[in-house]
Coordinates of C-alpha atoms and ligand atoms in Angstrom, one line a residue:
Chain A
M138 CA -0.9 -27.4 56.2
D139 CA 3.2 -27.3 56.7
Y140 CA 4.1 -29.7 58.7
L141 CA 7.7 -29.6 57.5
Q142 CA 7.9 -26.2 59.0
Y143 CA 8.4 -26.8 62.9
L144 CA 10.5 -31.0 62.3
R145 CA 14.0 -31.2 62.7
K146 CA 14.3 -33.1 59.1
D147 CA 16.7 -34.3 59.0
K148 CA 15.1 -36.1 62.5
M149 CA 12.9 -38.1 60.6
P150 CA 11.1 -40.4 59.9
H151 CA 11.1 -40.7 63.3
I152 CA 11.3 -43.7 66.3
W153 CA 7.6 -44.6 66.8
C154 CA 6.4 -47.9 65.5
D155 CA 3.8 -48.4 62.6
G156 CA 0.6 -47.4 63.1
C157 CA 1.5 -45.6 66.8
G158 CA -0.7 -43.1 68.1
H159 CA 2.2 -41.1 69.3
G160 CA 2.6 -39.5 65.7
I161 CA -1.0 -38.3 65.5
I162 CA -0.8 -36.5 68.8
L163 CA 2.4 -34.3 67.5
K164 CA 0.7 -33.4 64.5
S165 CA -2.3 -32.0 66.9
I166 CA -0.1 -29.8 68.9
L167 CA 2.0 -28.5 65.7
R168 CA -1.6 -27.9 63.9
T169 CA -2.6 -26.1 67.1
I170 CA 0.6 -24.4 66.7
D171 CA 0.1 -23.0 63.7
T172 CA -3.0 -22.1 63.9
L173 CA -2.6 -20.0 66.9
G174 CA 1.0 -18.2 65.5
W175 CA 2.9 -19.0 67.7
E176 CA 6.7 -18.3 66.3
K177 CA 8.5 -21.4 66.9
D178 CA 11.8 -19.5 69.8
N179 CA 8.6 -19.0 72.0
I180 CA 8.2 -21.8 72.4
A181 CA 9.6 -24.6 75.2
L182 CA 8.6 -28.0 75.1
I183 CA 9.0 -29.9 77.0
S184 CA 9.5 -34.2 77.8
G185 CA 10.4 -36.7 80.8
I186 CA 11.3 -40.8 79.1
G187 CA 9.6 -42.9 77.2
C188 CA 8.0 -43.4 73.0
S189 CA 5.9 -39.7 74.5
G190 CA 9.5 -38.7 75.6
R191 CA 11.1 -38.5 71.9
T192 CA 8.5 -36.4 71.2
P193 CA 11.3 -33.0 71.3
G194 CA 14.1 -34.3 69.7
Y195 CA 11.8 -33.5 66.2
V196 CA 10.5 -30.4 66.4
D197 CA 12.1 -27.2 66.2
F198 CA 11.1 -26.2 68.8
N199 CA 13.1 -24.9 72.5
T200 CA 12.9 -28.1 73.6
L201 CA 14.2 -29.6 77.0
H202 CA 14.3 -34.2 77.2
T203 CA 14.3 -34.5 80.7
T204 CA 14.7 -37.6 83.5
H205 CA 11.8 -39.9 82.8
G206 CA 8.7 -38.2 85.3
R207 CA 10.3 -34.7 86.0
A208 CA 9.3 -32.9 83.3
I209 CA 7.3 -30.6 84.3
A210 CA 9.9 -29.8 87.5
F211 CA 12.1 -28.8 84.4
A212 CA 9.6 -27.2 83.1
T213 CA 8.2 -24.7 86.4
G214 CA 11.9 -23.4 86.8
L215 CA 12.1 -21.9 82.6
K216 CA 8.0 -20.4 83.3
L217 CA 8.9 -19.1 86.2
A218 CA 12.1 -17.5 84.8
N219 CA 10.6 -16.7 80.9
P220 CA 7.3 -16.5 82.1
K221 CA 6.6 -15.1 78.7
L222 CA 7.3 -17.8 76.6
H223 CA 5.3 -20.9 76.1
V224 CA 5.5 -24.6 78.5
I225 CA 4.2 -27.7 76.1
V226 CA 4.8 -30.6 77.8
V227 CA 4.3 -33.6 76.9
T228 CA 4.4 -37.0 79.0
G229 CA 3.4 -40.7 78.5
D230 CA 0.8 -42.0 81.7
G231 CA 4.2 -43.9 83.0
D232 CA 5.8 -40.8 82.9
A233 CA 3.2 -38.3 84.1
T234 CA 1.5 -40.5 86.4
A235 CA 4.1 -43.0 88.3
I236 CA 6.5 -41.7 88.1
G237 CA 6.0 -38.2 88.2
G238 CA 2.1 -38.8 90.0
N239 CA 3.7 -36.4 92.3
H240 CA 5.0 -33.6 90.4
F241 CA 2.1 -33.9 87.6
I242 CA -1.0 -33.3 90.5
H243 CA 1.0 -30.6 92.7
A244 CA 1.8 -28.7 89.6
A245 CA -2.2 -29.1 89.1
R246 CA -2.3 -28.1 93.2
R247 CA -0.5 -24.5 92.9
N248 CA -2.3 -24.4 88.8
L249 CA 1.1 -23.3 87.3
D250 CA 0.4 -21.6 84.3
I251 CA 1.6 -24.4 81.5
N252 CA 0.3 -26.7 79.3
V253 CA 0.4 -30.6 79.9
I254 CA 0.1 -33.1 76.5
V255 CA -0.8 -36.9 78.4
F256 CA 0.1 -38.9 75.9
N257 CA -2.4 -41.9 77.4
N258 CA -1.2 -45.2 75.6
R259 CA -2.1 -47.6 78.9
I260 CA 1.0 -48.9 79.5
Y261 CA 4.8 -48.1 79.6
G262 CA 5.3 -48.2 75.7
M263 CA 9.3 -47.8 75.7
T264 CA 10.3 -50.2 77.6
G265 CA 8.5 -53.8 76.5
G266 CA 4.3 -53.0 77.8
Q267 CA 5.6 -53.6 81.1
C268 CA 1.9 -52.1 83.2
S269 CA 1.4 -48.9 84.1
P270 CA -1.0 -46.8 86.9
T271 CA -3.7 -46.2 83.6
T272 CA -3.7 -50.1 82.3
P273 CA -7.7 -51.0 82.6
T274 CA -8.3 -53.3 86.1
L275 CA -7.8 -57.1 84.3
K276 CA -5.5 -55.9 81.3
K277 CA -3.1 -57.3 80.1
S278 CA 0.6 -56.0 80.3
T279 CA 4.0 -58.3 79.8
T280 CA 4.0 -58.2 84.0
T281 CA 0.6 -58.6 84.3
P282 CA 0.2 -61.7 82.3
Y283 CA -3.2 -63.1 83.6
G284 CA -4.6 -59.3 83.9
N285 CA -4.1 -57.0 85.8
P286 CA -5.3 -56.4 89.7
D287 CA -5.5 -53.0 90.5
S288 CA -7.8 -49.8 89.4
A289 CA -6.5 -47.7 86.7
F290 CA -6.1 -44.1 88.0
D291 CA -8.3 -41.6 85.8
I292 CA -5.6 -38.6 84.4
S293 CA -8.1 -36.6 83.7
R294 CA -10.1 -36.1 86.9
L295 CA -7.4 -37.1 88.6
A296 CA -6.2 -33.4 87.4
E297 CA -9.4 -31.8 87.7
A298 CA -9.5 -32.8 91.8
A299 CA -6.1 -31.7 92.0
G300 CA -6.5 -28.5 90.8
A301 CA -6.4 -27.6 87.1
S302 CA -7.7 -24.6 85.0
Y303 CA -8.9 -26.7 82.4
V304 CA -9.1 -30.1 82.0
A305 CA -9.9 -32.4 78.2
R306 CA -9.5 -35.5 76.9
T307 CA -10.0 -37.3 73.6
T308 CA -9.0 -39.9 71.7
T309 CA -6.3 -40.2 68.9
F310 CA -9.1 -41.0 66.4
H311 CA -11.0 -37.5 67.2
V312 CA -8.7 -35.3 66.1
A313 CA -11.0 -32.2 65.4
K314 CA -11.9 -32.6 69.1
M315 CA -7.6 -33.3 70.1
D316 CA -6.4 -29.8 67.7
Q317 CA -10.1 -27.9 69.6
Y318 CA -9.5 -29.0 72.4
I319 CA -5.4 -28.4 72.3
K320 CA -5.6 -25.4 71.1
A321 CA -8.4 -24.2 74.1
C322 CA -5.7 -26.1 77.0
F323 CA -2.7 -23.4 74.7
L324 CA -5.3 -20.0 75.6
K325 CA -5.6 -21.2 78.9
K326 CA -4.0 -19.8 81.7
G327 CA -3.3 -22.1 84.7
F328 CA -2.3 -25.8 84.6
S329 CA -4.2 -26.6 81.2
V330 CA -3.8 -30.4 80.5
V331 CA -5.4 -32.7 77.7
E332 CA -5.3 -36.4 77.7
A333 CA -5.0 -38.2 74.3
Y334 CA -5.9 -41.6 74.9
S335 CA -2.8 -42.8 72.6
N336 CA -2.7 -46.3 70.7
C337 CA -0.1 -48.5 70.9
P338 CA -0.4 -51.7 69.0
T339 CA 3.5 -52.2 69.6
S340 CA 2.7 -52.8 73.4
Y341 CA -1.3 -52.4 74.6
G342 CA -2.6 -54.0 71.1
K343 CA -0.6 -57.1 71.4
M344 CA -1.4 -58.5 74.9
N345 CA -4.9 -57.3 74.5
K346 CA -6.7 -58.6 71.9
E347 CA -10.0 -56.9 72.1
T348 CA -8.2 -53.8 70.8
G349 CA -7.1 -55.1 67.4
R350 CA -3.6 -55.9 67.5
R351 CA -3.1 -52.7 64.2
G352 CA -2.6 -49.5 64.5
V353 CA -5.5 -48.7 62.5
D354 CA -7.6 -51.6 64.2
M355 CA -7.0 -49.4 67.4
L356 CA -8.4 -46.2 66.2
L357 CA -11.1 -48.0 65.0
Y358 CA -11.9 -49.6 68.6
Q359 CA -11.2 -45.6 70.3
K360 CA -14.1 -44.9 67.5
D361 CA -16.7 -47.6 68.5
N362 CA -16.1 -47.2 72.0
M363 CA -15.6 -43.7 72.8
V364 CA -18.6 -42.3 74.8
P365 CA -19.3 -38.4 75.1
I366 CA -19.1 -37.3 79.3
E367 CA -22.2 -34.8 78.8
K368 CA -23.7 -39.0 78.3
A369 CA -21.6 -40.4 80.3
K370 CA -23.6 -39.3 83.6
D371 CA -26.4 -40.9 82.0
M372 CA -25.5 -44.2 81.8
S373 CA -24.4 -46.6 84.6
D374 CA -20.7 -48.0 86.0
E375 CA -21.7 -51.2 84.2
E376 CA -23.1 -49.3 81.2
L377 CA -19.8 -47.7 81.3
Q378 CA -17.1 -50.2 81.2
G379 CA -14.5 -50.4 79.4
K380 CA -15.9 -47.3 77.3
L381 CA -13.6 -44.3 76.5
V382 CA -15.4 -41.2 78.0
T383 CA -14.0 -37.6 76.5
G384 CA -15.0 -33.9 77.0
V385 CA -14.5 -30.6 78.6
F386 CA -13.4 -31.8 82.2
V387 CA -13.4 -28.5 84.1
D388 CA -12.4 -25.2 82.4
R389 CA -12.5 -22.4 84.8
N390 CA -10.8 -18.5 86.0
I391 CA -9.4 -19.1 88.7
P392 CA -5.7 -17.2 90.5
D393 CA -2.4 -19.0 88.9
Y394 CA 0.7 -19.4 90.4
T395 CA 2.9 -16.3 88.5
E396 CA -1.3 -14.4 90.6
N397 CA -0.5 -14.8 93.6
Y398 CA 3.3 -15.1 93.6
S399 CA 3.4 -11.6 92.7
I400 CA 1.0 -10.5 95.8
V401 CA 3.0 -12.5 97.7
K402 CA 5.7 -10.3 96.8
Q403 CA 3.6 -7.1 97.0
N404 CA 3.5 -8.2 100.2
S405 CA 6.7 -8.6 102.1
K406 CA 8.0 -5.8 100.4
K407 CA 4.7 -4.0 102.7
Chain B
M172 CA -21.4 -26.7 40.9
K173 CA -17.9 -27.8 40.0
K174 CA -16.6 -30.3 42.2
K175 CA -13.4 -29.7 43.8
K176 CA -10.3 -30.8 42.8
F177 CA -6.9 -32.2 45.3
K178 CA -3.5 -33.5 45.0
V179 CA -3.0 -36.6 47.0
V180 CA 1.3 -37.5 47.7
V181 CA 2.5 -40.0 50.1
K182 CA 5.7 -40.0 50.7
Q183 CA 6.8 -43.2 50.9
E184 CA 10.6 -42.7 52.2
W185 CA 8.8 -41.4 55.5
C186 CA 5.8 -44.6 55.6
K187 CA 5.6 -47.0 57.8
S188 CA 3.1 -48.9 55.7
C189 CA 0.2 -49.1 58.9
E190 CA -2.1 -48.8 56.5
I191 CA -4.1 -46.2 58.3
C192 CA -4.9 -43.8 55.7
V193 CA -6.6 -47.5 53.1
Q194 CA -9.2 -48.0 55.7
I195 CA -9.3 -44.4 56.7
C196 CA -10.5 -42.7 53.6
P197 CA -13.7 -43.1 52.6
K198 CA -13.2 -42.7 49.1
K199 CA -10.4 -45.4 49.6
V200 CA -7.8 -43.0 47.8
F201 CA -4.9 -46.0 48.5
V202 CA -4.4 -48.5 47.9
M203 CA -1.0 -50.9 49.1
D204 CA 1.4 -51.3 47.0
H205 CA 4.0 -53.7 48.0
F206 CA 5.7 -52.7 51.6
Y207 CA 4.3 -48.5 50.6
S208 CA 0.7 -46.8 50.8
S209 CA 0.2 -45.1 47.4
V210 CA -2.2 -43.4 45.9
R211 CA -4.8 -44.9 43.5
D212 CA -6.8 -41.6 42.5
S213 CA -6.7 -38.4 43.4
N214 CA -9.9 -37.1 41.7
D215 CA -11.6 -39.3 43.9
C216 CA -10.3 -37.0 47.3
I217 CA -13.1 -34.8 48.7
G218 CA -10.0 -33.1 50.9
C219 CA -11.9 -34.1 54.3
L220 CA -7.8 -34.4 55.9
Q221 CA -8.7 -37.4 57.7
C222 CA -5.7 -39.4 55.5
E223 CA -3.2 -36.7 55.8
K224 CA -4.2 -36.2 59.9
L225 CA -4.2 -39.2 61.2
C226 CA -1.1 -41.2 59.2
P227 CA 1.1 -41.0 62.1
D228 CA 4.7 -40.9 59.8
F229 CA 4.1 -37.8 58.7
A230 CA 3.8 -39.2 54.8
I231 CA 0.8 -37.2 53.7
T232 CA -0.4 -34.2 52.1
V233 CA -3.3 -33.1 50.5
T234 CA -3.7 -30.2 48.3
P235 CA -6.2 -28.2 47.2
I236 CA -5.3 -27.7 42.9
E237 CA -6.1 -24.5 41.7
T238 CA -9.5 -24.5 39.3
N239 CA -10.3 -22.0 36.5
D240 CA -13.7 -21.3 37.6
N241 CA -14.6 -20.3 33.7
E242 CA -13.3 -23.7 32.2
Ligands
TPP231 C1 14.6 -43.4 86.8 C2 13.8 -44.0 86.3 N1 13.1 -45.2 86.1 C3 12.5 -45.5 84.7 C4 13.5 -46.2 83.5 C5 13.0 -46.7 82.3 N2 11.8 -46.3 81.6 C6 12.0 -45.2 80.7 S1 10.3 -44.7 79.6 C7 9.5 -46.0 80.8 C8 8.2 -45.8 81.4 C9 7.1 -45.6 79.9 O1 5.7 -45.0 79.5 P1 5.1 -43.3 79.6 O2 5.5 -43.0 80.6 O3 4.1 -44.4 79.8 O4 5.7 -43.7 77.8 P2 5.7 -43.9 76.1 O5 7.3 -44.8 76.3 O6 4.2 -45.5 77.2 O7 5.1 -43.7 75.8 C10 10.2 -46.5 81.6 C11 10.5 -47.4 83.3 C12 13.9 -44.8 83.3 N3 14.4 -44.1 82.1 N4 14.5 -43.8 84.8
SF4_232 S1 6.4 -49.4 71.6 FE1 3.9 -48.3 71.7 S2 4.3 -46.1 72.2 FE2 6.2 -46.9 71.6 S3 6.0 -46.7 69.5 FE3 5.9 -48.6 69.1 S4 3.4 -48.3 69.7 FE4 4.8 -46.2 70.1
SF4_233 S1 -1.1 -43.6 57.2 FE1 1.0 -43.2 57.1 S2 1.9 -44.8 57.1 FE2 0.7 -45.8 57.4 S3 0.4 -47.0 55.1 FE3 -0.6 -44.3 55.5 S4 0.8 -43.2 54.6 FE4 1.8 -45.3 55.2
SF4_234 S1 -8.2 -35.9 52.3 FE1 -10.1 -37.2 52.9 S2 -10.8 -37.9 50.6 FE2 -9.4 -36.8 50.0 S3 -7.4 -39.1 50.3 FE3 -7.6 -38.0 52.5 S4 -9.2 -38.9 53.7 FE4 -8.9 -40.1 51.1

């Protein structure tokens, strides 16, 4: 597969650290676009701020690098103004669930027809490894050096409960599943989310030795600790401690925002 | 049946030396050559594409080599 046709070659190599999982997710997105045969000009890829937020700079689509947490707000305007565009939001766990948490849940509630790929490395990578809403309980970050006292958001369950049409989660080790989920996400009408556990050796791996310090160790850690959602249903909370539950959380056909909005428009003319 | 062959190439200018390819490849096709990953022997490659998909830096390409079946 020729990734270069989708990249801004003059911007490569990218800035991500050695062994960072973000490049693995970007590749999966590009493979899926290639499989679907989407025209580059019909795609809009939008981000907020963060390491994940650097993605639009590298791809040769219509791109927007917006403010922290606001990618979904920009994407909403874009999709409503030009419903034919394939709108893809790439966002970090901090971007999507801390500063941008309300945009995320309300876009899910409206069931806006956009695709959101969450690069969940469970830490603020770009700014030096501060704790994020998805840093697991008792894990370390530069702002919680003795362990994080909070509990973590489960982004996939949050999106499901808020009303998304499609939600799936995988890891950067499980690339075949990632391709499969991103394809289903892109094809689904309505708010569709793929949450990818990403490996951040520089900020997360450095602080939390059990995952290993290098990207490759973190990938193998994900391999060893992944539990499919079907299996997780029969496991106790204790057994699921530290496990990465992956799979399709929801895949349902419900009216999306544009459908409901056109009904409202018709009603107003009666 | 003839074994399928693949050409494995590392673009060293983009390689960041993470060693993902070295550790993930089931056939140990890659070795570290000073700072960069380099191809030890493409002939051992089985074309599983794990390295190509997992290299975060777009530095690896794996292409099937056309072979003449009558050879
Ligand atoms: C309004 C605003 N607040 C704070 C920041 C600083 N900031 C930049 S990136 C970031 C967090 C990034 O973490 P995440 O979204 O998880 O992405 P990652 O870097 O891990 O991919 C923060 C807090 C900012 N740029 N703008
Ligand atoms: S800080 Fe973490 S998320 Fe950011 S580029 Fe480095 S490894 Fe990737
Ligand atoms: S996976 Fe890519 S970046 Fe990492 S060592 Fe191999 S070729 Fe280099
Ligand atoms: S395609 Fe598979 S066997 Fe071939 S070099 Fe890559 S990882 Fe190794």
